[in-house]
JSON list of C-alpha atoms in Angstrom, two decimals:
[
{"chain": "X", "resi": 86, "resn": "MET", "atom": "CA", "xyz": [3.24, 13.27, 15.10]},
{"chain": "X", "resi": 87, "resn": "ILE", "atom": "CA", "xyz": [5.95, 13.63, 17.73]},
{"chain": "X", "resi": 88, "resn": "VAL", "atom": "CA", "xyz": [9.53, 12.96, 16.60]},
{"chain": "X", "resi": 89, "resn": "VAL", "atom": "CA", "xyz": [12.22, 12.02, 19.09]},
{"chain": "X", "resi": 90, "resn": "ALA", "atom": "CA", "xyz": [15.39, 13.40, 17.49]},
{"chain": "X", "resi": 91, "resn": "THR", "atom": "CA", "xyz": [18.34, 12.85, 19.79]},
{"chain": "X", "resi": 92, "resn": "ASP", "atom": "CA", "xyz": [21.69, 11.15, 20.23]},
{"chain": "X", "resi": 93, "resn": "ASP", "atom": "CA", "xyz": [21.28, 11.26, 24.00]},
{"chain": "X", "resi": 94, "resn": "PHE", "atom": "CA", "xyz": [20.55, 7.64, 24.99]},
{"chain": "X", "resi": 95, "resn": "GLU", "atom": "CA", "xyz": [19.21, 8.52, 28.45]},
{"chain": "X", "resi": 96, "resn": "LEU", "atom": "CA", "xyz": [16.76, 11.01, 27.00]},
{"chain": "X", "resi": 97, "resn": "TYR", "atom": "CA", "xyz": [15.81, 8.66, 24.15]},
{"chain": "X", "resi": 98, "resn": "HIS", "atom": "CA", "xyz": [15.04, 5.78, 26.51]},
{"chain": "X", "resi": 99, "resn": "GLY", "atom": "CA", "xyz": [13.09, 7.91, 28.99]},
{"chain": "X", "resi": 100, "resn": "VAL", "atom": "CA", "xyz": [10.99, 9.76, 26.40]},
{"chain": "X", "resi": 101, "resn": "VAL", "atom": "CA", "xyz": [10.22, 6.68, 24.31]},
{"chain": "X", "resi": 102, "resn": "THR", "atom": "CA", "xyz": [9.13, 4.77, 27.43]},
{"chain": "X", "resi": 103, "resn": "GLU", "atom": "CA", "xyz": [6.82, 7.62, 28.49]},
{"chain": "X", "resi": 104, "resn": "LEU", "atom": "CA", "xyz": [5.31, 7.93, 25.01]},
{"chain": "X", "resi": 105, "resn": "ARG", "atom": "CA", "xyz": [4.66, 4.19, 24.76]},
{"chain": "X", "resi": 106, "resn": "ASP", "atom": "CA", "xyz": [3.06, 4.13, 28.21]},
{"chain": "X", "resi": 107, "resn": "ARG", "atom": "CA", "xyz": [0.66, 6.87, 27.09]},
{"chain": "X", "resi": 108, "resn": "GLY", "atom": "CA", "xyz": [-0.16, 5.31, 23.73]},
{"chain": "X", "resi": 109, "resn": "VAL", "atom": "CA", "xyz": [1.03, 8.40, 21.81]},
{"chain": "X", "resi": 110, "resn": "GLU", "atom": "CA", "xyz": [1.99, 8.07, 18.13]},
{"chain": "X", "resi": 111, "resn": "PHE", "atom": "CA", "xyz": [5.65, 8.95, 17.58]},
{"chain": "X", "resi": 112, "resn": "THR", "atom": "CA", "xyz": [8.75, 8.07, 15.61]},
{"chain": "X", "resi": 113, "resn": "THR", "atom": "CA", "xyz": [12.46, 8.39, 16.24]},
{"chain": "X", "resi": 114, "resn": "ILE", "atom": "CA", "xyz": [15.34, 9.68, 14.15]},
{"chain": "X", "resi": 115, "resn": "GLU", "atom": "CA", "xyz": [18.96, 10.54, 14.72]},
{"chain": "X", "resi": 116, "resn": "PRO", "atom": "CA", "xyz": [20.10, 14.13, 14.16]},
{"chain": "X", "resi": 117, "resn": "GLY", "atom": "CA", "xyz": [20.87, 14.51, 10.47]},
{"chain": "X", "resi": 118, "resn": "ASP", "atom": "CA", "xyz": [18.36, 11.90, 9.31]},
{"chain": "X", "resi": 119, "resn": "GLU", "atom": "CA", "xyz": [15.56, 12.81, 6.93]},
{"chain": "X", "resi": 120, "resn": "TRP", "atom": "CA", "xyz": [12.45, 14.05, 8.72]},
{"chain": "X", "resi": 121, "resn": "PRO", "atom": "CA", "xyz": [9.25, 12.03, 8.30]},
{"chain": "X", "resi": 122, "resn": "ASP", "atom": "CA", "xyz": [6.10, 13.46, 6.80]},
{"chain": "X", "resi": 123, "resn": "GLY", "atom": "CA", "xyz": [3.66, 14.66, 9.40]},
{"chain": "X", "resi": 124, "resn": "ALA", "atom": "CA", "xyz": [6.28, 15.75, 11.92]},
{"chain": "X", "resi": 125, "resn": "ALA", "atom": "CA", "xyz": [4.75, 18.41, 14.16]},
{"chain": "X", "resi": 126, "resn": "VAL", "atom": "CA", "xyz": [6.80, 18.37, 17.37]},
{"chain": "X", "resi": 127, "resn": "ALA", "atom": "CA", "xyz": [10.43, 17.43, 17.94]},
{"chain": "X", "resi": 128, "resn": "VAL", "atom": "CA", "xyz": [11.96, 16.35, 21.25]},
{"chain": "X", "resi": 129, "resn": "ALA", "atom": "CA", "xyz": [15.71, 16.80, 21.63]},
{"chain": "X", "resi": 130, "resn": "ALA", "atom": "CA", "xyz": [18.12, 17.20, 24.52]},
{"chain": "X", "resi": 131, "resn": "ALA", "atom": "CA", "xyz": [18.66, 20.73, 25.77]},
{"chain": "X", "resi": 132, "resn": "GLY", "atom": "CA", "xyz": [21.72, 22.16, 24.01]},
{"chain": "X", "resi": 133, "resn": "GLU", "atom": "CA", "xyz": [21.74, 19.43, 21.34]},
{"chain": "X", "resi": 134, "resn": "ARG", "atom": "CA", "xyz": [22.30, 20.70, 17.80]},
{"chain": "X", "resi": 135, "resn": "VAL", "atom": "CA", "xyz": [19.39, 19.49, 15.70]},
{"chain": "X", "resi": 136, "resn": "GLU", "atom": "CA", "xyz": [18.24, 20.91, 12.37]},
{"chain": "X", "resi": 137, "resn": "ILE", "atom": "CA", "xyz": [14.48, 21.40, 12.79]},
{"chain": "X", "resi": 138, "resn": "PRO", "atom": "CA", "xyz": [12.30, 21.83, 9.67]},
{"chain": "X", "resi": 139, "resn": "ASP", "atom": "CA", "xyz": [10.07, 24.88, 9.39]},
{"chain": "X", "resi": 140, "resn": "GLY", "atom": "CA", "xyz": [6.75, 24.42, 11.14]},
{"chain": "X", "resi": 141, "resn": "VAL", "atom": "CA", "xyz": [8.03, 21.81, 13.61]},
{"chain": "X", "resi": 142, "resn": "GLU", "atom": "CA", "xyz": [7.97, 22.91, 17.25]},
{"chain": "X", "resi": 143, "resn": "LEU", "atom": "CA", "xyz": [11.01, 22.01, 19.33]},
{"chain": "X", "resi": 144, "resn": "VAL", "atom": "CA", "xyz": [10.81, 20.75, 22.91]},
{"chain": "X", "resi": 145, "resn": "SER", "atom": "CA", "xyz": [14.21, 20.98, 24.61]},
{"chain": "X", "resi": 146, "resn": "ALA", "atom": "CA", "xyz": [14.30, 18.25, 27.22]},
{"chain": "X", "resi": 147, "resn": "ASP", "atom": "CA", "xyz": [16.21, 17.44, 30.38]},
{"chain": "X", "resi": 148, "resn": "PRO", "atom": "CA", "xyz": [17.30, 13.78, 30.22]},
{"chain": "X", "resi": 149, "resn": "GLU", "atom": "CA", "xyz": [16.52, 13.44, 33.92]},
{"chain": "X", "resi": 150, "resn": "ARG", "atom": "CA", "xyz": [12.92, 14.63, 33.45]},
{"chain": "X", "resi": 151, "resn": "PRO", "atom": "CA", "xyz": [11.51, 12.76, 30.45]},
{"chain": "X", "resi": 152, "resn": "ARG", "atom": "CA", "xyz": [7.92, 12.97, 31.70]},
{"chain": "X", "resi": 153, "resn": "ARG", "atom": "CA", "xyz": [8.05, 16.76, 31.62]},
{"chain": "X", "resi": 154, "resn": "ALA", "atom": "CA", "xyz": [9.30, 16.65, 28.03]},
{"chain": "X", "resi": 155, "resn": "VAL", "atom": "CA", "xyz": [6.50, 14.32, 26.96]},
{"chain": "X", "resi": 156, "resn": "GLU", "atom": "CA", "xyz": [3.86, 16.48, 28.64]},
{"chain": "X", "resi": 157, "resn": "ALA", "atom": "CA", "xyz": [5.22, 19.56, 26.86]},
{"chain": "X", "resi": 158, "resn": "ALA", "atom": "CA", "xyz": [5.30, 17.71, 23.52]},
{"chain": "X", "resi": 159, "resn": "ILE", "atom": "CA", "xyz": [1.70, 16.50, 23.88]},
{"chain": "X", "resi": 160, "resn": "GLU", "atom": "CA", "xyz": [0.53, 20.01, 24.78]},
{"chain": "X", "resi": 161, "resn": "ALA", "atom": "CA", "xyz": [2.32, 21.40, 21.74]},
{"chain": "X", "resi": 162, "resn": "LEU", "atom": "CA", "xyz": [0.84, 18.70, 19.51]},
{"chain": "X", "resi": 163, "resn": "ARG", "atom": "CA", "xyz": [-2.68, 19.54, 20.69]},
{"chain": "X", "resi": 164, "resn": "GLY", "atom": "CA", "xyz": [-2.09, 23.26, 20.54]},
{"chain": "X", "resi": 165, "resn": "GLU", "atom": "CA", "xyz": [-2.87, 23.52, 24.23]},
{"chain": "X", "resi": 166, "resn": "SER", "atom": "CA", "xyz": [-1.46, 25.81, 26.85]},
{"chain": "X", "resi": 167, "resn": "GLY", "atom": "CA", "xyz": [-2.60, 26.58, 30.33]},
{"chain": "X", "resi": 168, "resn": "ARG", "atom": "CA", "xyz": [-1.83, 26.91, 33.98]},
{"chain": "X", "resi": 169, "resn": "THR", "atom": "CA", "xyz": [-0.54, 24.02, 36.03]},
{"chain": "X", "resi": 170, "resn": "VAL", "atom": "CA", "xyz": [-3.16, 23.28, 38.69]},
{"chain": "X", "resi": 171, "resn": "VAL", "atom": "CA", "xyz": [-2.79, 20.63, 41.37]},
{"chain": "X", "resi": 172, "resn": "GLY", "atom": "CA", "xyz": [-5.93, 19.26, 43.00]},
{"chain": "X", "resi": 173, "resn": "ILE", "atom": "CA", "xyz": [-5.77, 17.53, 46.39]},
{"chain": "X", "resi": 174, "resn": "ASP", "atom": "CA", "xyz": [-8.47, 15.42, 48.00]},
{"chain": "X", "resi": 175, "resn": "PRO", "atom": "CA", "xyz": [-7.19, 15.31, 51.60]},
{"chain": "X", "resi": 176, "resn": "GLY", "atom": "CA", "xyz": [-7.34, 12.26, 53.82]},
{"chain": "X", "resi": 177, "resn": "GLU", "atom": "CA", "xyz": [-5.02, 9.63, 55.31]},
{"chain": "X", "resi": 178, "resn": "ARG", "atom": "CA", "xyz": [-3.83, 8.93, 51.74]},
{"chain": "X", "resi": 179, "resn": "PRO", "atom": "CA", "xyz": [-4.70, 12.05, 49.75]},
{"chain": "X", "resi": 180, "resn": "GLY", "atom": "CA", "xyz": [-5.54, 11.83, 46.08]},
{"chain": "X", "resi": 181, "resn": "ILE", "atom": "CA", "xyz": [-3.50, 14.23, 43.95]},
{"chain": "X", "resi": 182, "resn": "ALA", "atom": "CA", "xyz": [-4.19, 15.22, 40.34]},
{"chain": "X", "resi": 183, "resn": "VAL", "atom": "CA", "xyz": [-1.99, 17.48, 38.21]},
{"chain": "X", "resi": 184, "resn": "LEU", "atom": "CA", "xyz": [-3.64, 19.37, 35.35]},
{"chain": "X", "resi": 185, "resn": "HIS", "atom": "CA", "xyz": [-2.01, 21.33, 32.55]},
{"chain": "X", "resi": 186, "resn": "GLY", "atom": "CA", "xyz": [-4.88, 23.34, 31.14]},
{"chain": "X", "resi": 187, "resn": "GLU", "atom": "CA", "xyz": [-7.77, 20.88, 30.96]},
{"chain": "X", "resi": 188, "resn": "THR", "atom": "CA", "xyz": [-5.61, 17.78, 30.67]},
{"chain": "X", "resi": 189, "resn": "VAL", "atom": "CA", "xyz": [-4.77, 15.53, 33.62]},
{"chain": "X", "resi": 190, "resn": "VAL", "atom": "CA", "xyz": [-1.06, 14.83, 33.16]},
{"chain": "X", "resi": 191, "resn": "ALA", "atom": "CA", "xyz": [-0.30, 13.01, 36.42]},
{"chain": "X", "resi": 192, "resn": "ALA", "atom": "CA", "xyz": [-2.10, 11.42, 39.35]},
{"chain": "X", "resi": 193, "resn": "PHE", "atom": "CA", "xyz": [-0.95, 10.09, 42.71]},
{"chain": "X", "resi": 194, "resn": "GLN", "atom": "CA", "xyz": [-2.21, 8.67, 45.98]},
{"chain": "X", "resi": 195, "resn": "VAL", "atom": "CA", "xyz": [0.36, 8.91, 48.74]},
{"chain": "X", "resi": 196, "resn": "PRO", "atom": "CA", "xyz": [0.56, 9.01, 52.55]},
{"chain": "X", "resi": 197, "resn": "ALA", "atom": "CA", "xyz": [-0.48, 12.39, 53.93]},
{"chain": "X", "resi": 198, "resn": "ALA", "atom": "CA", "xyz": [3.07, 13.12, 55.12]},
{"chain": "X", "resi": 199, "resn": "ASP", "atom": "CA", "xyz": [4.36, 12.86, 51.52]},
{"chain": "X", "resi": 200, "resn": "THR", "atom": "CA", "xyz": [1.78, 15.15, 49.94]},
{"chain": "X", "resi": 201, "resn": "ALA", "atom": "CA", "xyz": [3.74, 18.40, 50.12]},
{"chain": "X", "resi": 202, "resn": "GLU", "atom": "CA", "xyz": [6.83, 16.76, 48.61]},
{"chain": "X", "resi": 203, "resn": "VAL", "atom": "CA", "xyz": [4.82, 15.44, 45.65]},
{"chain": "X", "resi": 204, "resn": "VAL", "atom": "CA", "xyz": [3.16, 18.81, 45.07]},
{"chain": "X", "resi": 205, "resn": "ARG", "atom": "CA", "xyz": [6.48, 20.67, 45.13]},
{"chain": "X", "resi": 206, "resn": "ARG", "atom": "CA", "xyz": [8.04, 18.23, 42.70]},
{"chain": "X", "resi": 207, "resn": "GLU", "atom": "CA", "xyz": [5.14, 18.51, 40.27]},
{"chain": "X", "resi": 208, "resn": "VAL", "atom": "CA", "xyz": [5.09, 22.34, 40.21]},
{"chain": "X", "resi": 209, "resn": "GLY", "atom": "CA", "xyz": [8.86, 22.74, 40.36]},
{"chain": "X", "resi": 210, "resn": "ASP", "atom": "CA", "xyz": [9.26, 24.23, 36.89]},
{"chain": "X", "resi": 211, "resn": "ALA", "atom": "CA", "xyz": [5.75, 25.63, 36.39]},
{"chain": "X", "resi": 212, "resn": "ALA", "atom": "CA", "xyz": [5.58, 29.36, 35.71]},
{"chain": "X", "resi": 213, "resn": "ASP", "atom": "CA", "xyz": [2.36, 30.11, 37.59]},
{"chain": "X", "resi": 214, "resn": "PRO", "atom": "CA", "xyz": [1.18, 27.05, 39.55]},
{"chain": "X", "resi": 215, "resn": "LEU", "atom": "CA", "xyz": [-1.96, 26.86, 41.66]},
{"chain": "X", "resi": 216, "resn": "VAL", "atom": "CA", "xyz": [-2.91, 24.30, 44.31]},
{"chain": "X", "resi": 217, "resn": "ARG", "atom": "CA", "xyz": [-6.58, 23.60, 45.05]},
{"chain": "X", "resi": 218, "resn": "ILE", "atom": "CA", "xyz": [-7.36, 21.52, 48.12]},
{"chain": "X", "resi": 219, "resn": "GLY", "atom": "CA", "xyz": [-10.70, 20.16, 49.25]},
{"chain": "X", "resi": 220, "resn": "ASP", "atom": "CA", "xyz": [-12.21, 21.40, 52.50]},
{"chain": "X", "resi": 221, "resn": "GLY", "atom": "CA", "xyz": [-12.81, 17.92, 53.94]},
{"chain": "X", "resi": 222, "resn": "ALA", "atom": "CA", "xyz": [-10.42, 16.03, 56.27]},
{"chain": "X", "resi": 223, "resn": "ARG", "atom": "CA", "xyz": [-9.73, 19.33, 57.99]},
{"chain": "X", "resi": 224, "resn": "LEU", "atom": "CA", "xyz": [-6.72, 18.31, 60.05]},
{"chain": "X", "resi": 225, "resn": "VAL", "atom": "CA", "xyz": [-4.83, 16.73, 57.17]},
{"chain": "X", "resi": 226, "resn": "GLY", "atom": "CA", "xyz": [-5.76, 19.59, 54.87]},
{"chain": "X", "resi": 227, "resn": "SER", "atom": "CA", "xyz": [-4.55, 22.24, 57.29]},
{"chain": "X", "resi": 228, "resn": "ARG", "atom": "CA", "xyz": [-1.18, 20.50, 57.65]},
{"chain": "X", "resi": 229, "resn": "VAL", "atom": "CA", "xyz": [-0.77, 20.28, 53.88]},
{"chain": "X", "resi": 230, "resn": "ILE", "atom": "CA", "xyz": [-1.61, 23.98, 53.51]},
{"chain": "X", "resi": 231, "resn": "ASP", "atom": "CA", "xyz": [1.01, 24.86, 56.13]},
{"chain": "X", "resi": 232, "resn": "ASP", "atom": "CA", "xyz": [3.60, 22.67, 54.37]},
{"chain": "X", "resi": 233, "resn": "ILE", "atom": "CA", "xyz": [3.11, 24.46, 51.02]},
{"chain": "X", "resi": 234, "resn": "ALA", "atom": "CA", "xyz": [2.58, 27.94, 52.42]},
{"chain": "X", "resi": 235, "resn": "ASP", "atom": "CA", "xyz": [4.83, 29.52, 49.78]},
{"chain": "X", "resi": 236, "resn": "LEU", "atom": "CA", "xyz": [2.57, 28.31, 46.93]},
{"chain": "X", "resi": 237, "resn": "PRO", "atom": "CA", "xyz": [-0.76, 29.89, 45.94]},
{"chain": "X", "resi": 238, "resn": "VAL", "atom": "CA", "xyz": [-3.53, 27.75, 47.46]},
{"chain": "X", "resi": 239, "resn": "GLU", "atom": "CA", "xyz": [-7.30, 27.79, 47.13]},
{"chain": "X", "resi": 240, "resn": "LEU", "atom": "CA", "xyz": [-9.65, 26.02, 49.54]},
{"chain": "X", "resi": 241, "resn": "VAL", "atom": "CA", "xyz": [-12.40, 24.30, 47.54]},
{"chain": "X", "resi": 242, "resn": "ASP", "atom": "CA", "xyz": [-15.85, 23.10, 48.53]},
{"chain": "X", "resi": 243, "resn": "GLU", "atom": "CA", "xyz": [-15.43, 19.41, 47.74]},
{"chain": "X", "resi": 244, "resn": "THR", "atom": "CA", "xyz": [-19.12, 18.55, 47.92]},
{"chain": "X", "resi": 245, "resn": "GLY", "atom": "CA", "xyz": [-19.98, 16.25, 45.02]},
{"chain": "X", "resi": 246, "resn": "THR", "atom": "CA", "xyz": [-16.41, 15.88, 43.76]},
{"chain": "X", "resi": 247, "resn": "THR", "atom": "CA", "xyz": [-16.20, 12.12, 44.36]},
{"chain": "X", "resi": 248, "resn": "PRO", "atom": "CA", "xyz": [-17.88, 10.33, 41.43]},
{"chain": "X", "resi": 249, "resn": "TYR", "atom": "CA", "xyz": [-19.84, 7.11, 41.43]},
{"chain": "X", "resi": 250, "resn": "LEU", "atom": "CA", "xyz": [-17.39, 4.23, 41.05]},
{"chain": "X", "resi": 251, "resn": "GLY", "atom": "CA", "xyz": [-18.53, 1.34, 38.90]},
{"chain": "X", "resi": 252, "resn": "SER", "atom": "CA", "xyz": [-17.22, -2.20, 38.82]},
{"chain": "X", "resi": 253, "resn": "GLY", "atom": "CA", "xyz": [-13.42, -2.35, 38.73]},
{"chain": "X", "resi": 254, "resn": "ALA", "atom": "CA", "xyz": [-12.92, 1.29, 39.73]},
{"chain": "X", "resi": 255, "resn": "ARG", "atom": "CA", "xyz": [-12.51, 0.71, 43.45]},
{"chain": "X", "resi": 256, "resn": "GLY", "atom": "CA", "xyz": [-9.68, 2.78, 44.93]},
{"chain": "X", "resi": 257, "resn": "MET", "atom": "CA", "xyz": [-9.84, 5.49, 42.25]},
{"chain": "X", "resi": 258, "resn": "GLY", "atom": "CA", "xyz": [-12.29, 7.75, 44.07]},
{"chain": "X", "resi": 259, "resn": "ASP", "atom": "CA", "xyz": [-9.77, 9.99, 45.83]},
{"chain": "X", "resi": 260, "resn": "VAL", "atom": "CA", "xyz": [-7.76, 10.61, 42.66]},
{"chain": "X", "resi": 261, "resn": "LEU", "atom": "CA", "xyz": [-10.86, 11.35, 40.59]},
{"chain": "X", "resi": 262, "resn": "ALA", "atom": "CA", "xyz": [-12.10, 13.67, 43.31]},
{"chain": "X", "resi": 263, "resn": "ALA", "atom": "CA", "xyz": [-8.74, 15.46, 43.22]},
{"chain": "X", "resi": 264, "resn": "ALA", "atom": "CA", "xyz": [-9.14, 16.04, 39.47]},
{"chain": "X", "resi": 265, "resn": "ASN", "atom": "CA", "xyz": [-12.59, 17.50, 40.05]},
{"chain": "X", "resi": 266, "resn": "ILE", "atom": "CA", "xyz": [-11.26, 19.68, 42.86]},
{"chain": "X", "resi": 267, "resn": "ALA", "atom": "CA", "xyz": [-8.54, 20.99, 40.54]},
{"chain": "X", "resi": 268, "resn": "ARG", "atom": "CA", "xyz": [-11.23, 22.18, 38.11]},
{"chain": "X", "resi": 269, "resn": "ARG", "atom": "CA", "xyz": [-13.32, 23.95, 40.77]},
{"chain": "X", "resi": 270, "resn": "GLU", "atom": "CA", "xyz": [-12.56, 27.52, 41.83]},
{"chain": "X", "resi": 271, "resn": "GLY", "atom": "CA", "xyz": [-12.06, 28.09, 45.54]},
{"chain": "X", "resi": 272, "resn": "GLU", "atom": "CA", "xyz": [-11.13, 30.73, 48.08]},
{"chain": "X", "resi": 273, "resn": "ALA", "atom": "CA", "xyz": [-7.52, 31.89, 48.27]},
{"chain": "X", "resi": 274, "resn": "ILE", "atom": "CA", "xyz": [-6.02, 30.86, 51.60]},
{"chain": "X", "resi": 275, "resn": "THR", "atom": "CA", "xyz": [-2.59, 31.00, 53.27]},
{"chain": "X", "resi": 276, "resn": "SER", "atom": "CA", "xyz": [-3.36, 28.99, 56.42]},
{"chain": "X", "resi": 277, "resn": "ARG", "atom": "CA", "xyz": [-6.21, 27.18, 58.10]},
{"chain": "X", "resi": 278, "resn": "ASP", "atom": "CA", "xyz": [-6.40, 27.16, 61.88]},
{"chain": "X", "resi": 279, "resn": "ILE", "atom": "CA", "xyz": [-8.29, 24.12, 63.07]},
{"chain": "X", "resi": 280, "resn": "GLU", "atom": "CA", "xyz": [-9.31, 23.25, 66.63]},
{"chain": "X", "resi": 281, "resn": "PRO", "atom": "CA", "xyz": [-9.67, 19.46, 66.77]},
{"chain": "X", "resi": 282, "resn": "THR", "atom": "CA", "xyz": [-13.06, 18.19, 67.85]},
{"chain": "X", "resi": 283, "resn": "ALA", "atom": "CA", "xyz": [-13.56, 15.73, 70.71]},
{"chain": "X", "resi": 284, "resn": "GLY", "atom": "CA", "xyz": [-14.32, 13.00, 68.19]},
{"chain": "X", "resi": 285, "resn": "GLU", "atom": "CA", "xyz": [-11.13, 13.70, 66.22]},
{"chain": "X", "resi": 286, "resn": "LEU", "atom": "CA", "xyz": [-9.05, 13.60, 69.39]},
{"chain": "X", "resi": 287, "resn": "GLN", "atom": "CA", "xyz": [-10.65, 10.30, 70.43]},
{"chain": "X", "resi": 288, "resn": "ARG", "atom": "CA", "xyz": [-9.84, 8.74, 67.07]},
{"chain": "X", "resi": 289, "resn": "ILE", "atom": "CA", "xyz": [-6.20, 9.73, 67.57]},
{"chain": "X", "resi": 290, "resn": "LYS", "atom": "CA", "xyz": [-6.25, 8.21, 71.05]},
{"chain": "X", "resi": 291, "resn": "ASP", "atom": "CA", "xyz": [-7.67, 5.01, 69.58]},
{"chain": "X", "resi": 292, "resn": "ARG", "atom": "CA", "xyz": [-4.87, 4.96, 67.03]},
{"chain": "X", "resi": 293, "resn": "SER", "atom": "CA", "xyz": [-2.33, 5.33, 69.85]},
{"chain": "X", "resi": 294, "resn": "ARG", "atom": "CA", "xyz": [-3.76, 2.27, 71.62]},
{"chain": "X", "resi": 295, "resn": "ALA", "atom": "CA", "xyz": [-3.55, 0.25, 68.40]},
{"chain": "X", "resi": 296, "resn": "ALA", "atom": "CA", "xyz": [0.06, 1.34, 67.87]},
{"chain": "X", "resi": 297, "resn": "SER", "atom": "CA", "xyz": [1.15, 0.68, 71.48]},
{"chain": "X", "resi": 298, "resn": "ASP", "atom": "CA", "xyz": [2.64, -2.65, 72.53]},
{"chain": "X", "resi": 299, "resn": "THR", "atom": "CA", "xyz": [1.22, -2.11, 76.01]},
{"chain": "X", "resi": 300, "resn": "ASN", "atom": "CA", "xyz": [-2.25, -0.92, 74.97]},
{"chain": "X", "resi": 301, "resn": "ARG", "atom": "CA", "xyz": [-1.54, 2.64, 76.17]},
{"chain": "X", "resi": 302, "resn": "GLU", "atom": "CA", "xyz": [-3.71, 5.56, 75.19]},
{"chain": "X", "resi": 303, "resn": "ILE", "atom": "CA", "xyz": [-2.15, 9.02, 74.95]},
{"chain": "X", "resi": 304, "resn": "ASP", "atom": "CA", "xyz": [-3.76, 11.91, 76.82]},
{"chain": "X", "resi": 305, "resn": "ALA", "atom": "CA", "xyz": [-5.81, 14.72, 75.27]},
{"chain": "X", "resi": 306, "resn": "ASP", "atom": "CA", "xyz": [-2.91, 17.18, 75.15]},
{"chain": "X", "resi": 307, "resn": "LEU", "atom": "CA", "xyz": [-0.68, 14.79, 73.20]},
{"chain": "X", "resi": 308, "resn": "ALA", "atom": "CA", "xyz": [-3.60, 13.84, 70.94]},
{"chain": "X", "resi": 309, "resn": "ARG", "atom": "CA", "xyz": [-4.10, 17.50, 70.10]},
{"chain": "X", "resi": 310, "resn": "ARG", "atom": "CA", "xyz": [-0.41, 17.88, 69.26]},
{"chain": "X", "resi": 311, "resn": "VAL", "atom": "CA", "xyz": [-0.75, 14.91, 66.92]},
{"chain": "X", "resi": 312, "resn": "ALA", "atom": "CA", "xyz": [-3.88, 16.45, 65.41]},
{"chain": "X", "resi": 313, "resn": "VAL", "atom": "CA", "xyz": [-2.15, 19.72, 64.53]},
{"chain": "X", "resi": 314, "resn": "GLY", "atom": "CA", "xyz": [0.91, 17.95, 63.15]},
{"chain": "X", "resi": 315, "resn": "GLU", "atom": "CA", "xyz": [3.41, 18.67, 65.92]},
{"chain": "X", "resi": 316, "resn": "LEU", "atom": "CA", "xyz": [3.90, 14.97, 66.68]},
{"chain": "X", "resi": 317, "resn": "THR", "atom": "CA", "xyz": [3.31, 11.61, 65.09]},
{"chain": "X", "resi": 318, "resn": "VAL", "atom": "CA", "xyz": [1.38, 9.01, 67.08]},
{"chain": "X", "resi": 319, "resn": "GLU", "atom": "CA", "xyz": [4.65, 7.15, 67.67]},
{"chain": "X", "resi": 320, "resn": "GLU", "atom": "CA", "xyz": [6.36, 10.29, 69.00]},
{"chain": "X", "resi": 321, "resn": "ALA", "atom": "CA", "xyz": [3.39, 11.00, 71.25]},
{"chain": "X", "resi": 322, "resn": "LEU", "atom": "CA", "xyz": [3.59, 7.48, 72.67]},
{"chain": "X", "resi": 323, "resn": "ALA", "atom": "CA", "xyz": [7.30, 7.97, 73.33]},
{"chain": "X", "resi": 324, "resn": "GLU", "atom": "CA", "xyz": [6.50, 11.11, 75.35]},
{"chain": "X", "resi": 325, "resn": "HIS", "atom": "CA", "xyz": [3.59, 9.53, 77.16]},
{"chain": "X", "resi": 326, "resn": "GLY", "atom": "CA", "xyz": [4.20, 8.13, 80.61]},
{"chain": "X", "resi": 327, "resn": "GLY", "atom": "CA", "xyz": [0.68, 6.96, 81.35]},
{"chain": "X", "resi": 328, "resn": "THR", "atom": "CA", "xyz": [-0.51, 3.56, 82.49]},
{"chain": "X", "resi": 329, "resn": "PRO", "atom": "CA", "xyz": [-1.78, 0.76, 80.27]},
{"chain": "X", "resi": 330, "resn": "VAL", "atom": "CA", "xyz": [-5.54, 0.46, 79.84]},
{"chain": "X", "resi": 331, "resn": "ASP", "atom": "CA", "xyz": [-7.64, -2.64, 79.45]},
{"chain": "X", "resi": 332, "resn": "GLU", "atom": "CA", "xyz": [-9.76, -3.38, 76.39]},
{"chain": "X", "resi": 333, "resn": "GLY", "atom": "CA", "xyz": [-12.68, -1.56, 78.00]},
{"chain": "X", "resi": 334, "resn": "GLY", "atom": "CA", "xyz": [-10.71, 1.66, 78.25]},
{"chain": "X", "resi": 335, "resn": "GLY", "atom": "CA", "xyz": [-10.31, 1.71, 82.07]},
{"chain": "X", "resi": 336, "resn": "PRO", "atom": "CA", "xyz": [-7.11, 1.62, 84.15]},
{"chain": "X", "resi": 337, "resn": "ASP", "atom": "CA", "xyz": [-5.29, -1.69, 84.35]},
{"chain": "X", "resi": 338, "resn": "PRO", "atom": "CA", "xyz": [-5.79, -2.94, 87.91]},
{"chain": "X", "resi": 339, "resn": "THR", "atom": "CA", "xyz": [-2.46, -4.78, 87.81]},
{"chain": "X", "resi": 340, "resn": "ASP", "atom": "CA", "xyz": [-0.60, -1.52, 87.36]},
{"chain": "X", "resi": 341, "resn": "ARG", "atom": "CA", "xyz": [-1.04, -0.33, 90.96]}
]
């Protein structure tokens, strides 16, 4: 079992909460207490003086990063080790799955603009991280790749990565796809130049109309700058000086 052996209250609270949330068997002691039978892994604060029995593996933990400590303790308990791999299923709200070896240790679904920040946080202390991103949602994917250009990235064929979702599993598809993407080898890539299609540009124009108080539609040049990540739709609207359009898409006859 895992033993939390610390006098550090912040670490104790954080680690115990994480272990309970994951349903992991553990016990707690204070340094100097008798060790329980079956102790296999000890979690203590970095720099804390704790007498560890022979055969018990020590995880030195940062009180501000209890989840990392719990992940390391679980890996040690299972005898697992492996590379940290992050899988991304790109889209408006990409699914993100973090694997240590074969185990999914974290999962997220966040706005596309926050994806790079989440990835960097999750691989911050990994020795040899790898990011695998699906080849769908090309525009979002290319922006993410550019935002994490200093990390090793593989572009993965995401065909068949989204599983069938049964009753009650709605909304989980992107995250499950991300986990499957993380397990699939891809092609090493440092950037992905994408020329937006006419349909992609029109969808951005439609979004601009929906976001505009005056039903304005940005022009093709601004839509392309939005597509490649240079502008947000709101910034494009601020730059746009065009005329309002009616619901049918034509010029507003009152604006003459």
